[in-house]
Amino acid sequence: MKINKIISIILALFIFTACHTAKKAVEKPIVKDTSVPTVFSTADMIKKLQKNQPYFKTANASKMSIDVDVSGRQLSVSAACQIVSDSAIHLSVMPLFGYELYKLEITPQGFILIDKFNKRYYEESYSYIENRFGVAVTFDDIQSLISNQLFLVDKKSYLAEDFVWKNNDPSSMILVSKRVKTEQETIIDSMLLNRIAQIIVKSAEYNSILTINYADFQEKNTILFPHKIALKAEQNGIKKAQFDFDIEKIKFNEPLSLKSINLAKYTRGDINSLLKK
């Protein structure tokens, strides 16, 4: 498999699994609360998660790397990710000397994957993901996932009664939600200001599991944000892909204008053919 094909598949899979892993920066040290965690009702815990999770209008991870393992094939590339909340997410991959060769544009309407190397683009709505993978993913889900915010796959909004404590044990600090097509676990780090440390999404129909881990929380522009996010996709007990996103430079709430690529010079491709490569 050629490197350009691997990178194209990385970006396509980003949609289906949904930016970070940081080198040490000079930031405020994060001191964990070592006291015994207080047990809350699910409603109280959700309120605390919502209060503590990061909120921002813009995020600009202008320098980061992605370590990828797809079916045993490993690759490391430079990348950048920009977010304008509730509007758009742009992910750029720059494997050669900082020149953007691949770009993924995600909006509430759908997503476009641009392969500049081959002058080709792939455009789909979120219904494609549901039809192919049986999971009703939305823009809000992807935005929340990469922003360390609480969300619920297969549901546009959530209520406290959508969650229960795992094994009815509040001390587990694991919120569980069982949907028609998926089961989701949200693991909370009570010693880190009640922030989400891990999310696990399971699909019985496809015998697949997506695991997202958040770590290396650092404060930047008054926002406490995980600088390490690892995504692992498994099916039938076998790891299909793993993505480790590594941020070196990020800024929040600064003016940011996202420009979409003019597709007039590109040929539309079939994303099903891309995923089969």
CSV table of C-alpha atoms in Angstrom, one decimal:
chain,number,residue,atom,x,y,z
A,1,MET,CA,0.0,0.0,0.0
A,2,LYS,CA,1.5,3.3,-1.1
A,3,ILE,CA,1.9,6.1,1.5
A,4,ASN,CA,-0.6,8.4,-0.2
A,5,LYS,CA,-3.3,5.6,0.0
A,6,ILE,CA,-2.6,5.1,3.7
A,7,ILE,CA,-2.9,8.8,4.4
A,8,SER,CA,-6.2,9.0,2.5
A,9,ILE,CA,-7.6,6.1,4.4
A,10,ILE,CA,-6.4,7.7,7.7
A,11,LEU,CA,-8.5,10.7,6.9
A,12,ALA,CA,-11.5,8.6,5.9
A,13,LEU,CA,-11.3,6.6,9.0
A,14,PHE,CA,-11.1,9.8,11.1
A,15,ILE,CA,-14.7,10.4,10.1
A,16,PHE,CA,-15.8,7.0,11.3
A,17,THR,CA,-13.8,6.9,14.5
A,18,ALA,CA,-13.7,10.8,14.6
A,19,CYS,CA,-7.2,15.6,16.9
A,20,HIS,CA,-3.8,15.1,19.8
A,21,THR,CA,-0.8,13.6,22.0
A,22,ALA,CA,1.5,16.3,23.2
A,23,LYS,CA,5.2,16.8,23.8
A,24,LYS,CA,6.0,18.6,27.0
A,25,ALA,CA,5.2,22.3,26.9
A,26,VAL,CA,5.8,25.0,29.5
A,27,GLU,CA,2.4,25.1,31.0
A,28,LYS,CA,0.8,25.2,34.4
A,29,PRO,CA,1.2,21.8,36.1
A,30,ILE,CA,-2.0,20.0,36.7
A,31,VAL,CA,-2.3,18.9,40.3
A,32,LYS,CA,-4.7,16.0,40.9
A,33,ASP,CA,-7.1,16.0,43.7
A,34,THR,CA,-5.9,13.0,45.8
A,35,SER,CA,-8.8,13.1,48.3
A,36,VAL,CA,-11.4,10.4,48.3
A,37,PRO,CA,-13.9,11.1,45.5
A,38,THR,CA,-17.5,12.0,46.5
A,39,VAL,CA,-20.2,9.8,45.2
A,40,PHE,CA,-22.8,11.6,43.1
A,41,SER,CA,-26.1,10.7,41.5
A,42,THR,CA,-25.9,10.4,37.7
A,43,ALA,CA,-27.7,13.8,37.4
A,44,ASP,CA,-25.2,15.5,39.7
A,45,MET,CA,-22.3,13.9,37.9
A,46,ILE,CA,-23.5,15.1,34.5
A,47,LYS,CA,-23.9,18.6,35.8
A,48,LYS,CA,-20.3,18.5,37.1
A,49,LEU,CA,-19.0,17.1,33.8
A,50,GLN,CA,-20.8,19.8,31.9
A,51,LYS,CA,-19.4,22.5,34.2
A,52,ASN,CA,-15.8,21.3,34.0
A,53,GLN,CA,-15.6,20.3,30.3
A,54,PRO,CA,-13.8,22.7,28.0
A,55,TYR,CA,-15.8,25.4,26.1
A,56,PHE,CA,-14.3,27.5,23.4
A,57,LYS,CA,-15.3,29.4,20.3
A,58,THR,CA,-12.2,28.5,18.3
A,59,ALA,CA,-9.3,26.1,18.7
A,60,ASN,CA,-6.2,26.1,16.5
A,61,ALA,CA,-3.9,23.1,16.9
A,62,SER,CA,-1.4,24.5,14.4
A,63,LYS,CA,1.3,22.0,15.1
A,64,MET,CA,0.8,18.3,15.9
A,65,SER,CA,1.6,14.8,14.7
A,66,ILE,CA,-0.4,11.7,14.1
A,67,ASP,CA,1.0,8.2,14.8
A,68,VAL,CA,-1.1,5.6,12.9
A,69,ASP,CA,-1.3,1.9,13.0
A,70,VAL,CA,-3.8,0.6,10.3
A,71,SER,CA,-3.9,-3.2,10.0
A,72,GLY,CA,-0.3,-3.4,11.2
A,73,ARG,CA,1.0,-0.7,8.8
A,74,GLN,CA,2.5,2.1,10.8
A,75,LEU,CA,3.0,5.7,9.8
A,76,SER,CA,3.7,9.1,11.4
A,77,VAL,CA,2.7,12.4,9.8
A,78,SER,CA,2.6,16.0,10.7
A,79,ALA,CA,-0.9,17.6,10.9
A,80,ALA,CA,-3.0,20.6,12.0
A,81,CYS,CA,-6.5,20.9,13.2
A,82,GLN,CA,-8.7,24.0,13.4
A,83,ILE,CA,-12.2,24.2,15.0
A,84,VAL,CA,-14.8,26.9,14.8
A,85,SER,CA,-17.4,25.6,17.3
A,86,ASP,CA,-20.7,24.5,15.9
A,87,SER,CA,-19.6,25.5,12.4
A,88,ALA,CA,-16.6,23.5,11.0
A,89,ILE,CA,-13.6,21.3,11.7
A,90,HIS,CA,-10.7,21.2,9.3
A,91,LEU,CA,-7.9,18.6,9.6
A,92,SER,CA,-4.8,19.0,7.4
A,93,VAL,CA,-2.2,16.3,6.8
A,94,MET,CA,1.2,17.5,5.8
A,95,PRO,CA,3.6,14.5,5.3
A,96,LEU,CA,6.1,16.5,3.2
A,97,PHE,CA,7.9,19.6,4.4
A,98,GLY,CA,4.7,21.2,5.8
A,99,TYR,CA,2.9,21.2,2.5
A,100,GLU,CA,-0.7,20.3,2.8
A,101,LEU,CA,-1.4,17.2,0.7
A,102,TYR,CA,-4.7,16.0,2.3
A,103,LYS,CA,-7.5,17.8,4.0
A,104,LEU,CA,-10.7,16.8,5.8
A,105,GLU,CA,-13.5,19.4,6.1
A,106,ILE,CA,-16.3,18.5,8.5
A,107,THR,CA,-19.4,20.6,8.8
A,108,PRO,CA,-22.9,20.0,10.3
A,109,GLN,CA,-24.1,19.0,6.8
A,110,GLY,CA,-21.4,16.4,6.1
A,111,PHE,CA,-17.8,15.9,5.2
A,112,ILE,CA,-15.4,16.3,2.3
A,113,LEU,CA,-12.0,14.5,2.1
A,114,ILE,CA,-9.6,16.2,-0.4
A,115,ASP,CA,-6.7,14.3,-1.8
A,116,LYS,CA,-4.5,17.1,-3.3
A,117,PHE,CA,-1.9,14.6,-4.5
A,118,ASN,CA,-4.3,12.8,-6.8
A,119,LYS,CA,-6.6,15.8,-7.5
A,120,ARG,CA,-9.6,13.9,-6.1
A,121,TYR,CA,-12.2,14.6,-3.4
A,122,TYR,CA,-14.8,12.5,-1.6
A,123,GLU,CA,-18.0,14.0,-0.3
A,124,GLU,CA,-20.7,12.4,1.9
A,125,SER,CA,-23.4,13.2,4.3
A,126,TYR,CA,-23.6,11.6,7.8
A,127,SER,CA,-26.3,9.2,6.6
A,128,TYR,CA,-23.5,7.4,4.8
A,129,ILE,CA,-21.9,6.5,8.1
A,130,GLU,CA,-25.2,5.3,9.5
A,131,ASN,CA,-26.0,3.2,6.4
A,132,ARG,CA,-22.6,1.6,6.3
A,133,PHE,CA,-21.7,1.2,10.0
A,134,GLY,CA,-25.1,1.4,11.7
A,135,VAL,CA,-24.2,4.3,14.0
A,136,ALA,CA,-26.0,7.7,13.6
A,137,VAL,CA,-22.9,9.9,14.0
A,138,THR,CA,-23.4,13.7,13.8
A,139,PHE,CA,-21.2,16.8,13.6
A,140,ASP,CA,-21.9,17.4,17.3
A,141,ASP,CA,-20.7,13.9,18.2
A,142,ILE,CA,-17.4,14.4,16.4
A,143,GLN,CA,-16.9,17.9,17.8
A,144,SER,CA,-17.6,16.7,21.3
A,145,LEU,CA,-15.3,13.7,20.9
A,146,ILE,CA,-12.3,15.7,19.9
A,147,SER,CA,-13.1,18.4,22.5
A,148,ASN,CA,-13.4,16.1,25.6
A,149,GLN,CA,-17.0,16.9,26.0
A,150,LEU,CA,-19.9,14.7,27.0
A,151,PHE,CA,-22.0,13.3,24.2
A,152,LEU,CA,-24.2,10.3,23.4
A,153,VAL,CA,-23.9,8.5,20.1
A,154,ASP,CA,-27.3,7.8,18.4
A,155,LYS,CA,-29.0,10.7,20.2
A,156,LYS,CA,-28.9,14.4,19.3
A,157,SER,CA,-29.2,15.5,22.9
A,158,TYR,CA,-29.1,13.6,26.2
A,159,LEU,CA,-30.8,13.7,29.6
A,160,ALA,CA,-29.6,12.4,33.0
A,161,GLU,CA,-32.0,9.5,32.7
A,162,ASP,CA,-30.1,8.3,29.6
A,163,PHE,CA,-27.2,7.2,31.9
A,164,VAL,CA,-26.9,4.8,34.7
A,165,TRP,CA,-23.9,3.9,36.9
A,166,LYS,CA,-22.1,0.7,35.7
A,167,ASN,CA,-23.2,-2.3,37.7
A,168,ASN,CA,-25.4,0.2,39.7
A,169,ASP,CA,-22.2,1.2,41.5
A,170,PRO,CA,-21.6,5.0,41.7
A,171,SER,CA,-18.1,4.5,43.0
A,172,SER,CA,-17.1,3.0,39.6
A,173,MET,CA,-17.2,6.5,38.1
A,174,ILE,CA,-18.4,4.9,34.9
A,175,LEU,CA,-21.6,6.2,33.2
A,176,VAL,CA,-23.3,3.7,30.9
A,177,SER,CA,-25.9,4.3,28.3
A,178,LYS,CA,-27.5,1.5,26.2
A,179,ARG,CA,-29.1,2.6,22.9
A,180,VAL,CA,-30.8,0.6,20.3
A,181,LYS,CA,-27.7,0.0,18.2
A,182,THR,CA,-24.9,1.0,20.6
A,183,GLU,CA,-23.7,0.8,24.2
A,184,GLN,CA,-21.5,3.6,25.5
A,185,GLU,CA,-19.4,3.9,28.6
A,186,THR,CA,-18.0,7.2,29.9
A,187,ILE,CA,-15.2,6.8,32.4
A,188,ILE,CA,-14.6,9.8,34.7
A,189,ASP,CA,-11.4,10.7,36.4
A,190,SER,CA,-12.6,12.0,39.8
A,191,MET,CA,-9.0,13.1,40.7
A,192,LEU,CA,-8.8,15.4,37.7
A,193,LEU,CA,-11.6,17.8,38.4
A,194,ASN,CA,-14.2,15.2,37.2
A,195,ARG,CA,-13.1,15.2,33.6
A,196,ILE,CA,-13.8,12.5,31.0
A,197,ALA,CA,-10.8,10.1,30.8
A,198,GLN,CA,-12.1,7.5,28.4
A,199,ILE,CA,-15.1,6.8,26.2
A,200,ILE,CA,-16.0,3.3,24.9
A,201,VAL,CA,-18.6,2.8,22.2
A,202,LYS,CA,-19.7,-0.7,21.4
A,203,SER,CA,-21.8,-1.9,18.4
A,204,ALA,CA,-23.2,-5.4,18.9
A,205,GLU,CA,-24.5,-5.6,15.3
A,206,TYR,CA,-21.0,-5.0,13.9
A,207,ASN,CA,-19.1,-6.6,16.8
A,208,SER,CA,-17.0,-3.5,17.0
A,209,ILE,CA,-15.6,-1.3,19.7
A,210,LEU,CA,-14.2,2.3,19.6
A,211,THR,CA,-12.1,3.4,22.5
A,212,ILE,CA,-11.1,7.0,23.1
A,213,ASN,CA,-8.5,7.9,25.8
A,214,TYR,CA,-7.8,11.4,27.0
A,215,ALA,CA,-4.6,12.3,28.9
A,216,ASP,CA,-1.9,14.9,29.5
A,217,PHE,CA,-4.3,17.7,30.5
A,218,GLN,CA,-2.7,21.1,30.2
A,219,GLU,CA,-4.0,24.6,30.7
A,220,LYS,CA,-3.8,26.9,27.7
A,221,ASN,CA,-5.6,30.3,27.4
A,222,THR,CA,-7.3,29.4,30.7
A,223,ILE,CA,-8.7,26.2,29.2
A,224,LEU,CA,-7.8,22.8,30.6
A,225,PHE,CA,-7.5,20.5,27.6
A,226,PRO,CA,-6.2,17.0,27.0
A,227,HIS,CA,-3.1,17.1,24.8
A,228,LYS,CA,-3.2,13.3,24.3
A,229,ILE,CA,-6.0,11.6,22.6
A,230,ALA,CA,-5.8,8.0,21.4
A,231,LEU,CA,-8.4,6.3,19.3
A,232,LYS,CA,-8.5,2.6,18.8
A,233,ALA,CA,-11.0,0.7,16.6
A,234,GLU,CA,-11.5,-3.0,17.0
A,235,GLN,CA,-13.8,-5.5,15.2
A,236,ASN,CA,-14.3,-9.1,16.1
A,237,GLY,CA,-11.7,-8.8,18.8
A,238,ILE,CA,-9.0,-7.6,16.4
A,239,LYS,CA,-7.5,-4.2,16.4
A,240,LYS,CA,-8.2,-2.6,13.0
A,241,ALA,CA,-6.7,0.9,13.5
A,242,GLN,CA,-5.2,3.1,16.2
A,243,PHE,CA,-4.6,6.8,16.0
A,244,ASP,CA,-2.4,8.8,18.5
A,245,PHE,CA,-2.8,12.5,18.0
A,246,ASP,CA,0.1,14.6,19.4
A,247,ILE,CA,-0.4,18.4,19.8
A,248,GLU,CA,2.7,20.6,20.1
A,249,LYS,CA,1.0,24.0,19.7
A,250,ILE,CA,-2.6,25.0,20.4
A,251,LYS,CA,-4.5,28.2,21.0
A,252,PHE,CA,-8.1,28.9,22.0
A,253,ASN,CA,-10.6,31.7,21.3
A,254,GLU,CA,-8.4,33.6,18.9
A,255,PRO,CA,-9.8,34.9,15.6
A,256,LEU,CA,-9.9,32.0,13.1
A,257,SER,CA,-11.3,31.9,9.6
A,258,LEU,CA,-11.6,28.5,7.9
A,259,LYS,CA,-11.4,28.5,4.1
A,260,SER,CA,-12.8,25.6,2.2
A,261,ILE,CA,-10.9,24.3,-0.8
A,262,ASN,CA,-12.3,25.2,-4.3
A,263,LEU,CA,-13.2,21.8,-5.7
A,264,ALA,CA,-13.5,22.9,-9.3
A,265,LYS,CA,-10.0,21.5,-10.1
A,266,TYR,CA,-10.7,18.2,-8.5
A,267,THR,CA,-12.5,15.0,-9.6
A,268,ARG,CA,-15.1,13.4,-7.3
A,269,GLY,CA,-14.3,9.9,-6.2
A,270,ASP,CA,-16.2,7.0,-4.6
A,271,ILE,CA,-15.4,6.7,-0.9
A,272,ASN,CA,-16.3,3.0,-1.0
A,273,SER,CA,-13.5,2.4,-3.4
A,274,LEU,CA,-11.1,4.4,-1.2
A,275,LEU,CA,-12.0,2.3,1.9
A,276,LYS,CA,-11.4,-0.9,0.0
A,277,LYS,CA,-7.8,0.0,-0.9
